Coordinates of C-alpha atoms and ligand atoms in Angstrom, one line a residue:
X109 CA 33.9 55.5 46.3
X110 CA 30.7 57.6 45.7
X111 CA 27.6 55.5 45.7
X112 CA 27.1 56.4 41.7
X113 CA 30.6 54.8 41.0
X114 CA 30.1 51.6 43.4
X115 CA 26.4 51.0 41.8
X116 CA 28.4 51.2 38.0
X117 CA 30.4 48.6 39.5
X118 CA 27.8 46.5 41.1
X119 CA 25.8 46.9 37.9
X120 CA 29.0 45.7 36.1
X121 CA 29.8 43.6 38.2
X122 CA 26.3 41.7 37.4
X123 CA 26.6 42.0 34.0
X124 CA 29.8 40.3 34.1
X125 CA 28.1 37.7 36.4
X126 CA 25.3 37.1 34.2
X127 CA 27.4 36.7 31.3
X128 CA 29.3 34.3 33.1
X129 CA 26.0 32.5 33.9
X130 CA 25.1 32.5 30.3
X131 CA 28.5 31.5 28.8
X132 CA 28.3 28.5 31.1
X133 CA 25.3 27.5 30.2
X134 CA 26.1 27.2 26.7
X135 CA 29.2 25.9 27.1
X136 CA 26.9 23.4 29.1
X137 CA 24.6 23.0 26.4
X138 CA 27.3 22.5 23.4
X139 CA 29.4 19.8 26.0
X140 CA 26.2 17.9 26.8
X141 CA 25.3 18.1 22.6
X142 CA 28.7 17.0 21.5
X143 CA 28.3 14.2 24.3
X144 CA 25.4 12.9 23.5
X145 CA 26.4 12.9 19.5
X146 CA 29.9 11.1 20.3
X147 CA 27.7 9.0 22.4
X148 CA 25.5 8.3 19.8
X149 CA 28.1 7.8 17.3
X150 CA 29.7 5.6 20.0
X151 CA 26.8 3.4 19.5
X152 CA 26.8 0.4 16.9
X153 CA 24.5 0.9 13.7
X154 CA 21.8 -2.3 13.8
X155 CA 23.0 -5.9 12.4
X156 CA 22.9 -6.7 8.8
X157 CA 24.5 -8.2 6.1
X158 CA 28.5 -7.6 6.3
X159 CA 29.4 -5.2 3.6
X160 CA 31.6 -5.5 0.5
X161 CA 34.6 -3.3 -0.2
X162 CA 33.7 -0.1 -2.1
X163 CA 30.0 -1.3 -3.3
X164 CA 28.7 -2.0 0.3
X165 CA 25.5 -3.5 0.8
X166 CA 24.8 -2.8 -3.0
X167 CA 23.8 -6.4 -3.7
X168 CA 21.9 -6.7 -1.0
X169 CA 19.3 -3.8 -1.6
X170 CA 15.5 -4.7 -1.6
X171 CA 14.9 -3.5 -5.3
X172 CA 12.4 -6.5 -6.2
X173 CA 11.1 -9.0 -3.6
X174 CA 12.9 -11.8 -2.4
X175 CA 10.3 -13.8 -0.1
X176 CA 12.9 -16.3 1.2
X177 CA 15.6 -13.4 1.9
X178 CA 12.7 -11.3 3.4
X179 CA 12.3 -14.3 6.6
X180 CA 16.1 -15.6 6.6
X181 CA 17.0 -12.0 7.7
X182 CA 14.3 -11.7 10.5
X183 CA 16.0 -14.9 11.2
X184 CA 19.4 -14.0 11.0
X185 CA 19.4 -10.5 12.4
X186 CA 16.1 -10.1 14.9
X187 CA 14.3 -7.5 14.8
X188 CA 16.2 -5.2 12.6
X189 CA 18.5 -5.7 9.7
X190 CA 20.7 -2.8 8.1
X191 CA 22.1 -2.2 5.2
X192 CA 24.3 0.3 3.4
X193 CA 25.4 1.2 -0.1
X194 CA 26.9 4.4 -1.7
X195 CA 25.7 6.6 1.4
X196 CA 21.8 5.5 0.6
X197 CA 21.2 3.4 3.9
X198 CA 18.0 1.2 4.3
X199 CA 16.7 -0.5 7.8
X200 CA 14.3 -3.2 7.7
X201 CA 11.6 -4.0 10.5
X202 CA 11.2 -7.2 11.1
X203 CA 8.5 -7.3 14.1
X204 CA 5.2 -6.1 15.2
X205 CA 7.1 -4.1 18.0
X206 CA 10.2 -2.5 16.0
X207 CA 7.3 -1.2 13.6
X208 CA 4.6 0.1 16.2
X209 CA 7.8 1.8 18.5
X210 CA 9.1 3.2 15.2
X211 CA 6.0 4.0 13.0
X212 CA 3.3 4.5 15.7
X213 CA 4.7 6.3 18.9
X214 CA 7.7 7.8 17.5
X215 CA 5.6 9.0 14.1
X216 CA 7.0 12.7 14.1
X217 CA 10.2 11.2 12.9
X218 CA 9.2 8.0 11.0
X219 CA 6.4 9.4 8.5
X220 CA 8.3 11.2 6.0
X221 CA 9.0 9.0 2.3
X222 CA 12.4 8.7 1.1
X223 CA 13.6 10.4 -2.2
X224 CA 12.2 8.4 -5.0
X225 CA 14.3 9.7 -7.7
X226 CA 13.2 7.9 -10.6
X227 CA 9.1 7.0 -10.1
X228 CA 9.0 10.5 -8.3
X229 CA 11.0 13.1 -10.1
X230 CA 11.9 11.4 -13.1
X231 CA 8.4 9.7 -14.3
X232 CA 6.5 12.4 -12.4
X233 CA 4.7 10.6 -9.5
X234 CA 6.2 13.6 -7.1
X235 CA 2.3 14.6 -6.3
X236 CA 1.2 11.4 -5.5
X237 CA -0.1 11.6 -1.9
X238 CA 1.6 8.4 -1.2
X239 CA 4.9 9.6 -2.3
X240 CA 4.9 13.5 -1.1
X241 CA 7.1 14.2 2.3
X242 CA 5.3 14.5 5.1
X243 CA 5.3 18.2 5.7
X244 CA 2.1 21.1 6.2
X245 CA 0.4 20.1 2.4
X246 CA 0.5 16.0 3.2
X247 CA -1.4 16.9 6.2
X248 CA -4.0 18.4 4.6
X249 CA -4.3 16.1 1.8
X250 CA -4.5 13.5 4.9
X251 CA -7.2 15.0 6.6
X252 CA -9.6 15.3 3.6
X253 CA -8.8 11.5 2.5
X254 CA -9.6 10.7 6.5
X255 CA -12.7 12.6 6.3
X256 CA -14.2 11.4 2.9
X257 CA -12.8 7.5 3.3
X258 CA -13.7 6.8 6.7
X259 CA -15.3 4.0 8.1
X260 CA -18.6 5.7 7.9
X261 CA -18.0 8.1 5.2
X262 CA -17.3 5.0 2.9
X263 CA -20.9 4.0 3.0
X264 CA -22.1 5.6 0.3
X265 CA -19.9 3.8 -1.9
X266 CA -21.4 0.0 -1.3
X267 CA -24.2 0.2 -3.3
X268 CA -21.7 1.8 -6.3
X269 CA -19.5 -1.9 -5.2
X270 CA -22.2 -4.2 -5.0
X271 CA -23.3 -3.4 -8.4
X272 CA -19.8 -3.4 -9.9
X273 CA -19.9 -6.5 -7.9
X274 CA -22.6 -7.5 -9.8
X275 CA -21.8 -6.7 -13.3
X276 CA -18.4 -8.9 -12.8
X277 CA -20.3 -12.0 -11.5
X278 CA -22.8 -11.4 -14.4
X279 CA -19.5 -11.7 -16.6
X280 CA -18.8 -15.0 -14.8
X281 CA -21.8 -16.4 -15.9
X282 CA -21.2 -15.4 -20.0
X283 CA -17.9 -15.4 -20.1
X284 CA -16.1 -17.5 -17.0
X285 CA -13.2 -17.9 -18.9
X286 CA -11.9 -14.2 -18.9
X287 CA -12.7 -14.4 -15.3
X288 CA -9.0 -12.0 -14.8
X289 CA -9.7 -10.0 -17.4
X290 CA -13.5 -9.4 -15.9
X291 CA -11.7 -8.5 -12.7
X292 CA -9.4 -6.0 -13.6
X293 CA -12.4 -4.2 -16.0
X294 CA -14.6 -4.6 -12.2
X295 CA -11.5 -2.9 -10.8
X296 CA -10.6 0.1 -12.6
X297 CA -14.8 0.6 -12.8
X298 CA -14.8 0.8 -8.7
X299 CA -12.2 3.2 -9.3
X300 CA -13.3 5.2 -11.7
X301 CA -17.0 5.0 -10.6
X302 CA -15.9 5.8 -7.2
X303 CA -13.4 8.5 -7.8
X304 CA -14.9 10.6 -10.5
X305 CA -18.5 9.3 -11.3
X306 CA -17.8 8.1 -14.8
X307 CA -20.5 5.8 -15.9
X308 CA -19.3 2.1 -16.3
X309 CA -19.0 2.0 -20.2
X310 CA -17.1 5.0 -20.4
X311 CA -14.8 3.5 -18.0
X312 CA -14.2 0.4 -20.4
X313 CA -13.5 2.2 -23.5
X314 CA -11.6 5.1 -22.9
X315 CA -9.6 5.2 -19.6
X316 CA -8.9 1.2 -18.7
X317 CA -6.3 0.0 -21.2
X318 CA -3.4 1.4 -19.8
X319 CA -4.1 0.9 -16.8
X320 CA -2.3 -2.4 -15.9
X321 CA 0.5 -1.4 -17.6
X322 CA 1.0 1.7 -15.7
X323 CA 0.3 -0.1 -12.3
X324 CA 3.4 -2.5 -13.3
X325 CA 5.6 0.2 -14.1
X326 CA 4.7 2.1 -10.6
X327 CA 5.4 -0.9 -9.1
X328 CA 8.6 -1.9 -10.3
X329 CA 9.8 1.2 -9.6
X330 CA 8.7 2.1 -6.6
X331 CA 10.9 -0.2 -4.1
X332 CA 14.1 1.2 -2.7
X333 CA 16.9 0.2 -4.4
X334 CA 14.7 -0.5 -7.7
X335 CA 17.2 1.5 -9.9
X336 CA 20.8 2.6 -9.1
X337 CA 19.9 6.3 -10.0
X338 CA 17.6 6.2 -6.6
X339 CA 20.5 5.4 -4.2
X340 CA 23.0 8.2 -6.1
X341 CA 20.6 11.1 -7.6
X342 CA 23.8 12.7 -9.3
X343 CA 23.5 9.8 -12.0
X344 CA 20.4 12.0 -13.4
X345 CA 22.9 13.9 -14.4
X346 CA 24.7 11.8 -17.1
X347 CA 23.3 12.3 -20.5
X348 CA 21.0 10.0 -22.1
X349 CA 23.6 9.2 -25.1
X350 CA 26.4 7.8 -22.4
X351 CA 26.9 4.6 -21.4
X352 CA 24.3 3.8 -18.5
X353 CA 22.6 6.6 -19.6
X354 CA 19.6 4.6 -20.7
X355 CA 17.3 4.9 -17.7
X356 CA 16.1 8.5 -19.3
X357 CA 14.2 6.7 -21.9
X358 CA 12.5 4.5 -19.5
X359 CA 11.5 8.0 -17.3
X360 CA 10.3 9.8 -20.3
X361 CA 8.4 6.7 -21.4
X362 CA 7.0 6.1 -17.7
X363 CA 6.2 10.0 -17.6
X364 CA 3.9 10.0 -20.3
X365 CA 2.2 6.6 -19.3
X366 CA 1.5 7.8 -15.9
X367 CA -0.1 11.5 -17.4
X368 CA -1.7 10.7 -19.8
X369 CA -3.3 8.1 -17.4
X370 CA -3.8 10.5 -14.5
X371 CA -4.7 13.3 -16.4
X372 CA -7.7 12.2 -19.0
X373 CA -10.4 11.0 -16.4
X374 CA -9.3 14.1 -14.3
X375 CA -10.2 16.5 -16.5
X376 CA -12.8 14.6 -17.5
X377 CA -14.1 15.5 -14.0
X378 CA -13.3 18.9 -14.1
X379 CA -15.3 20.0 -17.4
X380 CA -18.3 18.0 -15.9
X381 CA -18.5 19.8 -12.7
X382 CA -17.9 22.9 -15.1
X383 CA -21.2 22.2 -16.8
X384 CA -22.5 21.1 -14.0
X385 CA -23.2 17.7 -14.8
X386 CA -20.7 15.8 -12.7
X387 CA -22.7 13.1 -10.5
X388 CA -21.3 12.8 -6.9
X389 CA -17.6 11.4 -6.8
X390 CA -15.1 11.4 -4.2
X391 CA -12.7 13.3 -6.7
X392 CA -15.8 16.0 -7.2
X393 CA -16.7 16.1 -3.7
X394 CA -12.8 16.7 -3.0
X395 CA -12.8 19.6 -5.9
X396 CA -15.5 20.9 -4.7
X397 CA -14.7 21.5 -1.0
X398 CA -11.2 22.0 -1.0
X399 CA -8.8 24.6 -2.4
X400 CA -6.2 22.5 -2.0
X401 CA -6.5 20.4 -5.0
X402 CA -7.0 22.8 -7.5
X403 CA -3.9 24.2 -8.1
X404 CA -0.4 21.9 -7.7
X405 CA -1.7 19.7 -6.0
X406 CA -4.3 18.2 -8.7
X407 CA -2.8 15.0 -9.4
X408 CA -2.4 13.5 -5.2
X409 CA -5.9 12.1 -4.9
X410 CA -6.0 10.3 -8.4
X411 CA -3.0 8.6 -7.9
X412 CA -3.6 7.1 -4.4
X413 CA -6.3 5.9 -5.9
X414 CA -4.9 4.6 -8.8
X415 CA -2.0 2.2 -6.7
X416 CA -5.5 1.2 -5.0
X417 CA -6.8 -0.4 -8.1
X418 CA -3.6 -2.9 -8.1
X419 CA -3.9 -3.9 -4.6
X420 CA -7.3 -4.9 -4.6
X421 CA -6.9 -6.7 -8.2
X422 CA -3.7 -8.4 -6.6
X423 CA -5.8 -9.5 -3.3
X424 CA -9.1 -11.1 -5.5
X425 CA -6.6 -12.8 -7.9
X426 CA -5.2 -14.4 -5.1
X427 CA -8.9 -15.4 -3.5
X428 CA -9.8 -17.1 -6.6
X429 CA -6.2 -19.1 -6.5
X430 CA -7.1 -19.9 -3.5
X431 CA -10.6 -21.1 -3.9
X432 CA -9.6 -23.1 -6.7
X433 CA -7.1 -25.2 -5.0
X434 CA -9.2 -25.6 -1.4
X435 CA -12.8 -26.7 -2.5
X436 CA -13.0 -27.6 1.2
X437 CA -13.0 -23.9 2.1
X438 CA -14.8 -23.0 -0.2
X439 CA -17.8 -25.3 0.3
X440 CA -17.7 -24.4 4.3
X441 CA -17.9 -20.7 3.3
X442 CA -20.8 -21.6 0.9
X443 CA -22.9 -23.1 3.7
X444 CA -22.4 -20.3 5.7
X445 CA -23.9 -18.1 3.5
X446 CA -27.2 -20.4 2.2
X447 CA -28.2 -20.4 6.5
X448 CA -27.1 -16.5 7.2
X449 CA -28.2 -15.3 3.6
X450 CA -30.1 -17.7 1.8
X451 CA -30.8 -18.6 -1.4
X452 CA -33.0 -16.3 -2.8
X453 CA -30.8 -13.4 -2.8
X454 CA -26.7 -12.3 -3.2
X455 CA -25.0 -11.3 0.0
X456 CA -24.7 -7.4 0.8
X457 CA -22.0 -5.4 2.3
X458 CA -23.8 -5.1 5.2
X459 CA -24.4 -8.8 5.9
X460 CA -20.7 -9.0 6.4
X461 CA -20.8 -8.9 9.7
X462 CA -22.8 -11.8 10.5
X463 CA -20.7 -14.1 8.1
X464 CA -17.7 -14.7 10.2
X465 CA -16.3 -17.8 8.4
X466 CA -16.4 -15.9 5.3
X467 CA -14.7 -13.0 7.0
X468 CA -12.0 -15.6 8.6
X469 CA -11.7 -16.9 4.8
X470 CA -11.1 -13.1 3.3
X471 CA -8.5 -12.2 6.3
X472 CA -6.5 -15.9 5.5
X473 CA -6.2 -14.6 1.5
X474 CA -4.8 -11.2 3.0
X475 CA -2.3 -13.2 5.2
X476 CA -1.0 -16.3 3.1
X477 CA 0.3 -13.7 0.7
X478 CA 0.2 -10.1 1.7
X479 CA -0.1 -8.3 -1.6
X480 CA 2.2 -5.3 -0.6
X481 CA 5.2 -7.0 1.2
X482 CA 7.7 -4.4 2.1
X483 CA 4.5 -1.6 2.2
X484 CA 6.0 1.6 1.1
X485 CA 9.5 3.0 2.5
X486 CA 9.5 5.3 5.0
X487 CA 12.5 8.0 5.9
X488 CA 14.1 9.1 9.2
X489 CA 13.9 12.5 9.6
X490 CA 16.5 12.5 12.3
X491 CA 19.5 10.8 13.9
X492 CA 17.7 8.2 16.2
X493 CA 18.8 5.7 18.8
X494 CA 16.6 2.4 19.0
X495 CA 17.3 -0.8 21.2
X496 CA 20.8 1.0 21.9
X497 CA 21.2 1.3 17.9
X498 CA 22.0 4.4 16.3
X499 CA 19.7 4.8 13.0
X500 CA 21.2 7.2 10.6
X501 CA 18.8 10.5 9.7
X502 CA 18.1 9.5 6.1
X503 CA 17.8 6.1 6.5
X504 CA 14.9 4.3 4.7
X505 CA 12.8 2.5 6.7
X506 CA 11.1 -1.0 5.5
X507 CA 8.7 -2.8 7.3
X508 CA 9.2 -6.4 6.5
X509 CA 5.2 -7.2 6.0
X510 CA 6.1 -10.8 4.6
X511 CA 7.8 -11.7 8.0
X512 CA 5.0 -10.3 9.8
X513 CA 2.2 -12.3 8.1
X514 CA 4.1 -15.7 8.7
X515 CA 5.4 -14.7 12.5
X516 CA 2.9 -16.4 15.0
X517 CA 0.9 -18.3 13.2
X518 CA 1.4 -22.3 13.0
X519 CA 2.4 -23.8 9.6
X520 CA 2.1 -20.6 8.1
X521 CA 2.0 -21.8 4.5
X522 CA -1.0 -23.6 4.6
X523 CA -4.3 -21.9 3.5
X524 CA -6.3 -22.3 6.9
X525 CA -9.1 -19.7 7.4
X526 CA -9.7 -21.6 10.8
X527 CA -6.7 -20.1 12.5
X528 CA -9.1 -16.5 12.1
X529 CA -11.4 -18.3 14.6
X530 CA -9.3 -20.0 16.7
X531 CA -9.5 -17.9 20.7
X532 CA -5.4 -17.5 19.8
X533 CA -5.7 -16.6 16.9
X534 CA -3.1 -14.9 15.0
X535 CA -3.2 -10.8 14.2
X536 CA -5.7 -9.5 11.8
X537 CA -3.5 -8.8 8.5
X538 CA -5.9 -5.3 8.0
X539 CA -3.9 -4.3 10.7
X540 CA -0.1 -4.7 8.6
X541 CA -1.6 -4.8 5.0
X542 CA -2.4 -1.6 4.8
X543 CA 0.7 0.2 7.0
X544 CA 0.7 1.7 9.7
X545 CA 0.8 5.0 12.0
X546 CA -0.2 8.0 10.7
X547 CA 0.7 7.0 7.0
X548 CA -2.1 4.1 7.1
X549 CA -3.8 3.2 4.4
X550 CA -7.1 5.9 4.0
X551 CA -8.5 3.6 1.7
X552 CA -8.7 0.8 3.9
X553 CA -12.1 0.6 4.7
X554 CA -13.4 1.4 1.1
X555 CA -10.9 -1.5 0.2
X556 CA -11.8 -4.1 2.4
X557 CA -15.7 -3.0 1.7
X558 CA -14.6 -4.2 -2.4
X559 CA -13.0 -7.1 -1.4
X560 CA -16.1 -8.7 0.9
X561 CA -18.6 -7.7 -2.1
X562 CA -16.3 -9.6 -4.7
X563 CA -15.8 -12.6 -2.4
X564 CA -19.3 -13.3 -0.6
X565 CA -21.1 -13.1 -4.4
X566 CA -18.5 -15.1 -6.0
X567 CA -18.7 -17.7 -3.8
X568 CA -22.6 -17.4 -3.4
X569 CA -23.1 -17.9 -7.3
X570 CA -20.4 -20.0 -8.2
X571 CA -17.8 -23.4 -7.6
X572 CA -14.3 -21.9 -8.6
X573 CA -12.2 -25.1 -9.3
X574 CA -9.5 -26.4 -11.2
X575 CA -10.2 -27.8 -14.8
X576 CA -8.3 -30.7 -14.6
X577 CA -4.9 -32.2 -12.9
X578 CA -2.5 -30.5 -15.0
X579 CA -4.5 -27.2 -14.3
X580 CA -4.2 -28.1 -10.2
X581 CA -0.3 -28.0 -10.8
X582 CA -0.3 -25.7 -12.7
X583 CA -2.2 -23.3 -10.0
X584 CA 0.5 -24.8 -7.3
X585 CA 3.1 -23.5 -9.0
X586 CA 1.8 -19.7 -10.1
X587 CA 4.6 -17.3 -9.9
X588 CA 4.0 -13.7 -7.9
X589 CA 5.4 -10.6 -9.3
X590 CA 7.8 -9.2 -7.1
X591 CA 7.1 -5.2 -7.1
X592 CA 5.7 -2.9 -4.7
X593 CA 2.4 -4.6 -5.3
X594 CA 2.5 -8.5 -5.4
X595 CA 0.5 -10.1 -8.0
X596 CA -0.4 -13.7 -8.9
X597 CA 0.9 -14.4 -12.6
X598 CA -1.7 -15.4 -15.2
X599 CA -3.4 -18.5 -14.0
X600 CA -6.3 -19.9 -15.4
X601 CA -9.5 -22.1 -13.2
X602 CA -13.1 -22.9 -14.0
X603 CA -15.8 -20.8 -12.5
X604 CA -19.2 -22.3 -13.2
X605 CA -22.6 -21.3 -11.5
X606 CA -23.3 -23.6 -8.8
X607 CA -27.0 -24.0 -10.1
X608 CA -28.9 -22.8 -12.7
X609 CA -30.9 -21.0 -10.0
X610 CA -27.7 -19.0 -8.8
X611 CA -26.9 -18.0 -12.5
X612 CA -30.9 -16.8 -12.7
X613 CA -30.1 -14.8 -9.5
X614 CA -26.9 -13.1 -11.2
X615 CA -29.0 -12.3 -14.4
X616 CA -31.8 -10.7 -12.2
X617 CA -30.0 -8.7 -9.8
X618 CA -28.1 -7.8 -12.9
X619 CA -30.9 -6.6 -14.6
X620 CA -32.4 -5.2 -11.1
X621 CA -29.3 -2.8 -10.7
X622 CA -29.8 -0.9 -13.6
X623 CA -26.3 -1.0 -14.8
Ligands
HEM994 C1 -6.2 -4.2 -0.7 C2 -6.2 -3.0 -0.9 C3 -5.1 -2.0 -0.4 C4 -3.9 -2.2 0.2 C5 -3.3 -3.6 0.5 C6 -3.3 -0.9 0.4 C7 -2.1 -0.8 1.0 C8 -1.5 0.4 1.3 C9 -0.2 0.6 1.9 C10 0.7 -0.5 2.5 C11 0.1 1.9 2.0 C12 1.3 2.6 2.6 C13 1.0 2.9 4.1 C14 2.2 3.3 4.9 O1 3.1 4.0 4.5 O2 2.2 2.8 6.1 C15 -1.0 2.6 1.4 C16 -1.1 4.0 1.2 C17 -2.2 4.6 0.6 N1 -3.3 4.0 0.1 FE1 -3.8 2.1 0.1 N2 -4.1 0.0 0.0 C18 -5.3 -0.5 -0.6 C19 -6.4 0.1 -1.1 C20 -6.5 1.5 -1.2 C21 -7.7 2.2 -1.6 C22 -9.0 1.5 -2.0 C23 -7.4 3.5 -1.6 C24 -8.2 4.7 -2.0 C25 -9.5 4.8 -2.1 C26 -6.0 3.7 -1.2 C27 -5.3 4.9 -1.0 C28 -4.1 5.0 -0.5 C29 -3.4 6.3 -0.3 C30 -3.9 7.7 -0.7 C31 -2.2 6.0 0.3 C32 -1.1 7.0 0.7 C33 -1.2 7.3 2.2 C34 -0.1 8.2 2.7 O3 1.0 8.1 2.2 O4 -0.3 8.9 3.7 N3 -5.5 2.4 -0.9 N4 -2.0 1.7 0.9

């Protein structure tokens, strides 16, 4: 052999060999890959209710809540429950330590939003930065929210909130009464104020009498499970005149709702800053940095914002069900602010900080009945193992909030703002109220900012209490919606000025503000 011939050979010889290499290697890689999937499909899917023949877990679907349900199966199952139904699969979290594993350290996989078929694609809610998927836009969107609603950023909103705060104590003082209907106009004017600039009395007229409406709808709709056409899209596909085929009504109805309540103050916006005339706003100062929200993506921002307005309303109807039926509380929070504040003056957002009954008080509201009890569904993005439990990709994720704000804390249905101050004290609910991993809430800080301005000057100016013993049992036994957003039913209390001196204060600061 010539040494041309015996270096083909060689040569071929270590192509053969490095082919040989490879081959193994991938027959390596598909052996260890259709392991480790047998292996996973080995493994049992979590606990849950047992399922029925052909419908599943159907029944058992979290489409409106069920507070007892919500702690029998945290109960019954531990720390996860599972449930199935027509290939639509939903997990539920039922402890601090399921959700922070899932939601915080393995967030790659646990921050995208399920499909929601009928609030999303049907009524048109697909741009809402709470809804979208969590791909290269929703991180965008999330930086700029992060960097205008941050814990400092949010500063330049509190004089905006302690003058809304104002005008609605002012409106306890003339008309005590209305005292819900005052806090829903105080509401959608921190929103709109806020989020465009709009001056308060174009905020009553034009662009706040929908507004509770819509919120309702968006929260009945948004829960998984909330309509059958969520779990099996193909139902869009039956026409409106067939039987069943009703729920396109109720889309086209919910579409034009939710536009026309988006889109008017928008635009509003827009033609201002075209003129140049738009005062500073988070939506302008958004439009006016960022290329992102002019085109598609126009509607995100306004409707976070807009789910914002029912969660705060939801959380100050419950402090003033609260304060009526625990004068007790109320009175203790009252002498904490005549020493640290006085009586010459209201409280300010910054005095927040040295009020920590009042603070205790506000964190005991968010707990006793956490306004957004299964938060907002999260999706797997891939097959997962957890606790030796193999999690479907696709599954929806719920974190069971209600569970959460009763675990660890002693007789968890009484109203106790002590337990805040207490050296054991139980979790802060700001840390599950508003979710969690890099989904949080952005509006967190602007929120809870709202919420201390409402509280401290209600309870500075005024006794909330009930009328009368019917009205006392009457408050005992309010009703809570059971959507996305949880929300005492009408309820009625007496708000008075505790002195003619703290209704004078109201008037002048009032007058002071310039409002
Ligand atoms: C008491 C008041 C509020 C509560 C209880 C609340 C609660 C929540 C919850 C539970 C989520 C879902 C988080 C998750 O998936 O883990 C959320 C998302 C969101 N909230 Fe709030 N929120 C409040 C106020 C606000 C305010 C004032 C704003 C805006 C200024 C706001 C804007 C948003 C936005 C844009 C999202 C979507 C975030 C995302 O999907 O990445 N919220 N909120």
């Amino acid at each position: 052999m010539d040494t041309t011939t015996l270096s083909t050979v060689l040569a071929s010889a270590g192509e053969h060999l490095y082919l040989t290499c490879a081959l193994g290697v991938l027959g390596l890689v598909v052996l260890r890959y259709l392991y480790t999937s047998k292996s996973r499909n080995a493994l049992p899917l979590p606990p849950g209710p047992t399922p029925r023949p052909l419908i599943g877990n159907l029944l058992e679907m979290p489409s409106s809540v069920d507070w007892g349900l919500l702690e029998k199966w945290r109960d019954q199952y531990g720390e996860l429950t599972y449930m199935s139904a027509l290939g639509y699969s939903v997990l539920v979290l039922n402890s601090e330590r399921a959700v922070a594993d899932l939601f915080d350290r393995r967030g790659e996989l646990y921050s995208h939003r399920p499909r929601f078929v009928m609030a999303g694609e049907m009524m048109g809610l697909g741009k809402c930065m709470a809804l979208i998927d969590y791909n290269a836009q929703y991180k965008q969107l999330r930086k700029l929210c992060q960097h205008a609603l941050n814990a400092d950023a949010v500063r330049k909103y509190h004089p905006v909130q302690e003058a809304i705060a104002l005008a609605f104590a002012r409106s306890l003082v003339r008309e005590p009464e209305k005292f819900l209907d005052g806090l829903r106009l105080t509401l959608g004017r921190v929103v709109l104020a806020i989020t465009y600039g709009l001056s308060v009395d174009t905020a009553d007229s034009e662009y706040i009498a929908e507004a509770e409406d819509t919120l309702a709808l968006i929260s009945r709709t948004t829960l998984p499970g909330a309509h059958l056409v969520d779990l099996l899209p193909s139902l869009q596909r039956i026409p409106e005149w067939a039987p069943g085929g009703g729920f396109h009504a109720e889309a086209r109805r919910g579409f034009w709702q939710i536009y026309n309540f988006v889109t008017r103050p928008f635009d509003h916006v827009k033609k201002q800053m075209e003129v140049g005339l738009a005062p500073s706003s988070f939506v302008a100062d958004l439009l006016g940095d960022a290329d992102i929200l002019k085109g598609d993506g126009e509607y995100d921002v306004e409707d976070g914002i807009k789910w914002a307005a029912g969660t705060i309303y939801a959380t100050l109807a419950i402090f003033f069900l609260l304060m009526a039926l625990h004068p007790d509380k109320q009175a203790a929070a009252q002498r904490e602010l005549d020493t640290v504040v006085g009586q010459e003056r209201l409280p300010r957002v910054a005095d927040r900080e040295r009020l920590p009954y009042v603070n205790a008080l506000m964190q005991e509201v968010m707990r006793w009945h956490v306004v957004t009890p299964l938060s907002i569904a999260r999706r797997t993005a891939e097959d997962d193992v957890y606790n030796g439990y193999r999690i479907p990709k696709g599954t929806v994720v719920v974190p069971n909030v209600w569970a959460l704000s009763q675990m660890n804390c002693e007789d968890a249905q009484s109203f106790k703002p002590e337990r805040f101050l207490a050296p054991d004290k139980p979790a802060n609910p700001a840390e599950y109220i508003f979710g969690f991993g890099r989904r949080i809430c952005p509006g967190k800080y602007l929120a809870e900012a709202n919420i201390f301005a409402v509280v401290a000057n209600t309870l500075a100016a005024f006794d909330v209490r009930p009328a009368d013993a019917a009205q006392e049992a009457a408050l005992r036994a309010t009703a809570f919606s059971r959507g996305l957003v949880s929300c005492p039913e009408n309820f009625r209390c007496k708000i008075t000025p505790r002195s003619a001196r703290s209704a004078e204060l109201v008037e002048q600061a009032y007058e002071a503000s310039g409002l």
